[in-house]
CSV table of C-alpha atoms in Angstrom, one decimal:
chain,number,residue,atom,x,y,z
A,1,UNK,CA,5.4,2.8,-13.9
A,2,UNK,CA,7.4,5.2,-11.8
A,3,UNK,CA,6.9,7.2,-8.6
A,4,UNK,CA,5.8,10.4,-10.3
A,5,UNK,CA,3.3,8.8,-12.6
A,6,UNK,CA,1.8,6.6,-9.8
A,7,UNK,CA,1.5,9.6,-7.5
A,8,UNK,CA,0.0,11.7,-10.3
A,9,UNK,CA,-2.6,9.0,-11.0
A,10,UNK,CA,-3.4,8.8,-7.3
A,11,UNK,CA,-3.8,12.6,-7.1
A,12,UNK,CA,-6.2,12.4,-10.0
A,13,UNK,CA,-8.2,9.7,-8.1
A,14,UNK,CA,-8.1,11.8,-5.0
A,15,UNK,CA,-9.3,14.9,-6.8
A,16,UNK,CA,-12.4,13.0,-8.0
A,17,UNK,CA,-13.1,11.7,-4.5
A,18,UNK,CA,-12.7,15.2,-3.0
A,19,UNK,CA,-15.2,16.5,-5.6
A,20,UNK,CA,-17.7,13.7,-4.8
A,21,UNK,CA,-17.2,14.4,-1.1
A,22,UNK,CA,-17.9,18.1,-1.6
A,23,UNK,CA,-21.1,17.4,-3.5
A,24,UNK,CA,-22.3,14.7,-1.1
A,25,UNK,CA,-21.4,16.6,2.2
A,26,UNK,CA,-22.8,20.0,1.2
A,27,UNK,CA,-25.5,18.3,-0.9
A,28,UNK,CA,-24.7,21.0,-3.4
A,29,UNK,CA,-22.7,21.5,-6.6
A,30,UNK,CA,-22.5,25.2,-6.2
A,31,UNK,CA,-19.1,26.6,-7.2
A,32,UNK,CA,-18.5,23.6,-9.6
A,33,UNK,CA,-18.6,24.2,-13.3
A,34,UNK,CA,-20.8,21.7,-15.1
A,35,UNK,CA,-19.1,22.7,-18.3
A,36,UNK,CA,-15.7,21.6,-17.0
A,37,UNK,CA,-17.2,18.3,-15.8
A,38,UNK,CA,-18.9,17.8,-19.1
A,39,UNK,CA,-15.6,18.3,-20.9
A,40,UNK,CA,-13.9,15.8,-18.6
A,41,UNK,CA,-16.5,13.2,-19.4
A,42,UNK,CA,-15.9,13.9,-23.2
A,43,UNK,CA,-12.2,13.6,-22.6
A,44,UNK,CA,-12.4,10.2,-20.9
A,45,UNK,CA,-14.9,8.7,-23.4
A,46,UNK,CA,-13.0,9.8,-26.5
A,47,UNK,CA,-9.6,8.8,-25.0
A,48,UNK,CA,-10.5,5.4,-23.8
A,49,UNK,CA,-12.1,4.1,-26.9
A,50,UNK,CA,-9.2,1.6,-26.7
A,51,UNK,CA,-10.7,0.3,-23.4
A,52,UNK,CA,-10.6,-3.3,-24.6
A,53,UNK,CA,-7.0,-3.1,-25.6
A,54,UNK,CA,-5.1,-4.8,-22.8
A,55,UNK,CA,-2.2,-2.9,-21.2
A,56,UNK,CA,-2.5,-3.9,-17.5
A,57,UNK,CA,-5.2,-4.5,-14.9
A,58,UNK,CA,-4.3,-1.1,-13.4
A,59,UNK,CA,-4.7,0.6,-16.7
A,60,UNK,CA,-8.1,-1.0,-17.4
A,61,UNK,CA,-9.5,-0.4,-13.9
A,62,UNK,CA,-8.4,3.2,-13.9
A,63,UNK,CA,-10.0,3.9,-17.3
A,64,UNK,CA,-13.3,2.3,-16.2
A,65,UNK,CA,-13.2,4.4,-13.0
A,66,UNK,CA,-12.5,7.7,-14.8
A,67,UNK,CA,-15.3,7.1,-17.4
A,68,UNK,CA,-17.8,6.0,-14.7
A,69,UNK,CA,-17.0,8.7,-12.2
A,70,UNK,CA,-17.1,11.5,-14.7
A,71,UNK,CA,-20.6,10.4,-15.9
A,72,UNK,CA,-21.8,9.9,-12.3
A,73,UNK,CA,-20.7,13.5,-11.5
A,74,UNK,CA,-22.7,14.7,-14.5
A,75,UNK,CA,-25.7,12.8,-13.1
A,76,UNK,CA,-25.2,14.4,-9.7
A,77,UNK,CA,-25.0,17.9,-11.1
A,78,UNK,CA,-27.7,17.7,-13.7
A,79,UNK,CA,-30.3,15.5,-11.9
A,80,UNK,CA,-29.8,14.8,-8.2
A,81,UNK,CA,-28.6,18.2,-7.1
A,82,UNK,CA,-29.8,20.1,-10.2
A,83,UNK,CA,-31.4,22.9,-8.0
A,84,UNK,CA,-28.1,23.8,-6.5
A,85,UNK,CA,-26.4,24.4,-9.9
A,86,UNK,CA,-26.5,28.1,-11.1
A,87,UNK,CA,-26.0,28.2,-14.9
A,88,UNK,CA,-25.7,32.0,-14.8
A,89,UNK,CA,-22.3,31.6,-13.1
A,90,UNK,CA,-21.1,29.1,-15.7
A,91,UNK,CA,-21.0,31.1,-18.8
A,92,UNK,CA,-17.7,30.1,-20.5
A,93,UNK,CA,-18.3,29.2,-24.2
A,94,UNK,CA,-17.1,25.6,-24.6
A,95,UNK,CA,-18.1,25.4,-28.2
A,96,UNK,CA,-14.9,27.2,-29.1
A,97,UNK,CA,-12.8,24.9,-27.1
A,98,UNK,CA,-14.4,21.8,-28.6
A,99,UNK,CA,-14.1,23.2,-32.2
A,100,UNK,CA,-10.5,24.4,-31.7
A,101,UNK,CA,-9.4,21.1,-30.2
A,102,UNK,CA,-11.1,19.0,-32.9
A,103,UNK,CA,-9.4,21.2,-35.6
A,104,UNK,CA,-6.0,20.9,-33.9
A,105,UNK,CA,-6.4,17.1,-33.6
A,106,UNK,CA,-7.3,16.8,-37.3
A,107,UNK,CA,-4.1,18.7,-38.2
A,108,UNK,CA,-1.6,17.7,-35.5
A,109,UNK,CA,-1.7,13.9,-34.8
A,110,UNK,CA,0.5,10.9,-34.9
A,111,UNK,CA,-1.7,8.9,-37.3
A,112,UNK,CA,-4.8,10.0,-39.2
A,113,UNK,CA,-7.2,7.4,-38.0
A,114,UNK,CA,-10.6,7.7,-36.2
A,115,UNK,CA,-9.4,6.3,-32.9
A,116,UNK,CA,-6.1,8.2,-33.1
A,117,UNK,CA,-7.6,11.6,-33.9
A,118,UNK,CA,-10.1,11.2,-31.1
A,119,UNK,CA,-7.3,10.3,-28.7
A,120,UNK,CA,-5.4,13.4,-29.8
A,121,UNK,CA,-8.6,15.5,-29.4
A,122,UNK,CA,-9.0,14.2,-25.8
A,123,UNK,CA,-5.4,15.3,-25.0
A,124,UNK,CA,-5.9,18.8,-26.3
A,125,UNK,CA,-9.4,19.0,-24.7
A,126,UNK,CA,-8.1,17.9,-21.3
A,127,UNK,CA,-5.5,20.7,-21.5
A,128,UNK,CA,-8.2,23.4,-21.6
A,129,UNK,CA,-11.1,21.6,-19.8
A,130,UNK,CA,-10.4,23.4,-16.6
A,131,UNK,CA,-11.0,26.9,-18.2
A,132,UNK,CA,-14.8,27.1,-17.5
A,133,UNK,CA,-14.0,26.2,-13.8
A,134,UNK,CA,-11.3,28.8,-13.5
A,135,UNK,CA,-13.4,31.4,-15.3
A,136,UNK,CA,-16.3,30.7,-12.8
A,137,UNK,CA,-13.8,31.1,-9.9
A,138,UNK,CA,-12.6,34.4,-11.3
A,139,UNK,CA,-16.2,35.6,-11.7
A,140,UNK,CA,-17.3,34.7,-8.2
A,141,UNK,CA,-13.9,35.7,-6.7
A,142,UNK,CA,-14.1,33.2,-3.9
A,143,UNK,CA,-14.4,29.4,-3.4
A,144,UNK,CA,-15.3,26.9,-0.7
A,145,UNK,CA,-12.1,25.4,0.8
A,146,UNK,CA,-13.0,21.9,-0.3
A,147,UNK,CA,-13.4,23.1,-3.9
A,148,UNK,CA,-9.9,24.5,-3.8
A,149,UNK,CA,-8.6,21.2,-2.5
A,150,UNK,CA,-10.2,19.5,-5.5
A,151,UNK,CA,-8.5,22.0,-7.9
A,152,UNK,CA,-5.2,21.6,-6.1
A,153,UNK,CA,-5.2,17.8,-6.4
A,154,UNK,CA,-6.2,18.1,-10.1
A,155,UNK,CA,-3.4,20.6,-10.7
A,156,UNK,CA,-0.9,18.5,-8.8
A,157,UNK,CA,-1.8,15.5,-10.9
A,158,UNK,CA,-0.8,17.5,-14.0
A,159,UNK,CA,2.4,18.9,-12.5
A,160,UNK,CA,3.5,15.4,-11.5
A,161,UNK,CA,3.0,14.2,-15.0
A,162,UNK,CA,5.6,16.7,-16.2
A,163,UNK,CA,8.1,15.1,-13.8
A,164,UNK,CA,7.1,11.7,-15.0
A,165,UNK,CA,7.8,12.7,-18.6
A,166,UNK,CA,11.2,14.0,-17.7
A,167,UNK,CA,11.9,10.7,-15.8
A,168,UNK,CA,10.7,8.6,-18.7
A,169,UNK,CA,12.7,10.6,-21.2
A,170,UNK,CA,15.9,9.8,-19.3
A,171,UNK,CA,15.2,6.3,-18.3
A,172,UNK,CA,13.2,4.9,-21.4
A,173,UNK,CA,13.9,7.5,-24.1
A,174,UNK,CA,10.1,7.9,-24.2
A,175,UNK,CA,9.0,10.8,-26.4
A,176,UNK,CA,5.4,12.0,-26.8
A,177,UNK,CA,5.4,15.6,-28.0
A,178,UNK,CA,1.6,15.9,-28.3
A,179,UNK,CA,1.1,14.9,-24.7
A,180,UNK,CA,4.1,17.1,-23.6
A,181,UNK,CA,2.9,20.3,-25.2
A,182,UNK,CA,-0.7,19.8,-24.1
A,183,UNK,CA,0.4,18.9,-20.6
A,184,UNK,CA,2.7,21.9,-20.2
A,185,UNK,CA,-0.1,24.2,-21.2
A,186,UNK,CA,-2.5,22.5,-18.9
A,187,UNK,CA,-0.2,22.8,-15.9
A,188,UNK,CA,0.6,26.5,-16.7
A,189,UNK,CA,-3.2,27.2,-16.5
A,190,UNK,CA,-3.1,26.3,-12.8
A,191,UNK,CA,-0.2,28.7,-11.9
A,192,UNK,CA,-2.3,31.6,-10.7
A,193,UNK,CA,-4.6,29.2,-8.8
A,194,UNK,CA,-1.5,27.5,-7.2
A,195,UNK,CA,-0.2,30.9,-6.1
A,196,UNK,CA,-3.4,32.0,-4.3
A,197,UNK,CA,-4.0,28.5,-2.9
A,198,UNK,CA,-0.5,28.6,-1.4
A,199,UNK,CA,-0.8,32.2,-0.1
A,200,UNK,CA,-4.4,31.8,1.4
A,201,UNK,CA,-5.7,28.3,1.8
A,202,UNK,CA,-2.6,26.7,3.2
A,203,UNK,CA,-2.4,29.5,5.7
A,204,UNK,CA,-5.9,28.8,6.9
A,205,UNK,CA,-7.6,31.6,5.1
A,206,UNK,CA,-10.6,31.5,2.8
A,207,UNK,CA,-9.8,31.4,-0.9
A,208,UNK,CA,-10.5,34.9,-2.2
A,209,UNK,CA,-9.2,36.5,-5.3
A,210,UNK,CA,-7.1,39.7,-4.6
B,1,UNK,CA,12.3,2.9,-26.4
B,2,UNK,CA,8.5,2.8,-26.4
B,3,UNK,CA,6.4,4.3,-29.2
B,4,UNK,CA,4.1,7.2,-28.2
B,5,UNK,CA,1.4,5.4,-30.2
B,6,UNK,CA,0.9,2.7,-27.5
B,7,UNK,CA,-0.7,5.3,-25.2
B,8,UNK,CA,0.1,3.5,-22.0
B,9,UNK,CA,-0.4,6.5,-19.9
B,10,UNK,CA,-3.8,7.5,-18.5
């Protein structure tokens, strides 16, 4: 564990709490892409098939939290606050993402086993899981401030992981090219959002696309 | 050095 990785994980936790706060406070999931949340649930379930493999208490508790919270968010969006979800705004075709990621995982992986291919699939899928949300944002052209805080925390978590990998490469000679490539792409997807968040939200304005 | 196959990151 190092500073960057711990901070990244805490930002990831924070992003989920901000999302839950947004839904509970406004009693609405408007502006949130169900498809992105569905993809995150798929990411956690396929990645943490090794849940019973012991690494540390921290690792196990975080995995349980990520699986449970992602499924709870699906419940909130699909059942509890179903009336506030507008599918006509959430039109990104996730079938292509799922298919492409599965294909890539079958071709580019460390070991061709069931668990390992699904782990690789989850890494690729996480990299692009935010696309339906960003697509929805670009369609509506604006977002509630709390929703942008959620996206910022999520993007910061990815950016900090890049620093963690640089740190681990120099201190442990840790190499994990699948995670590096996917993580770099994932962070790059946030660059436009970061720019507008910095220009508008941090200066007290509403998040609006130019 | 640690193997990437251990997947110790979240």
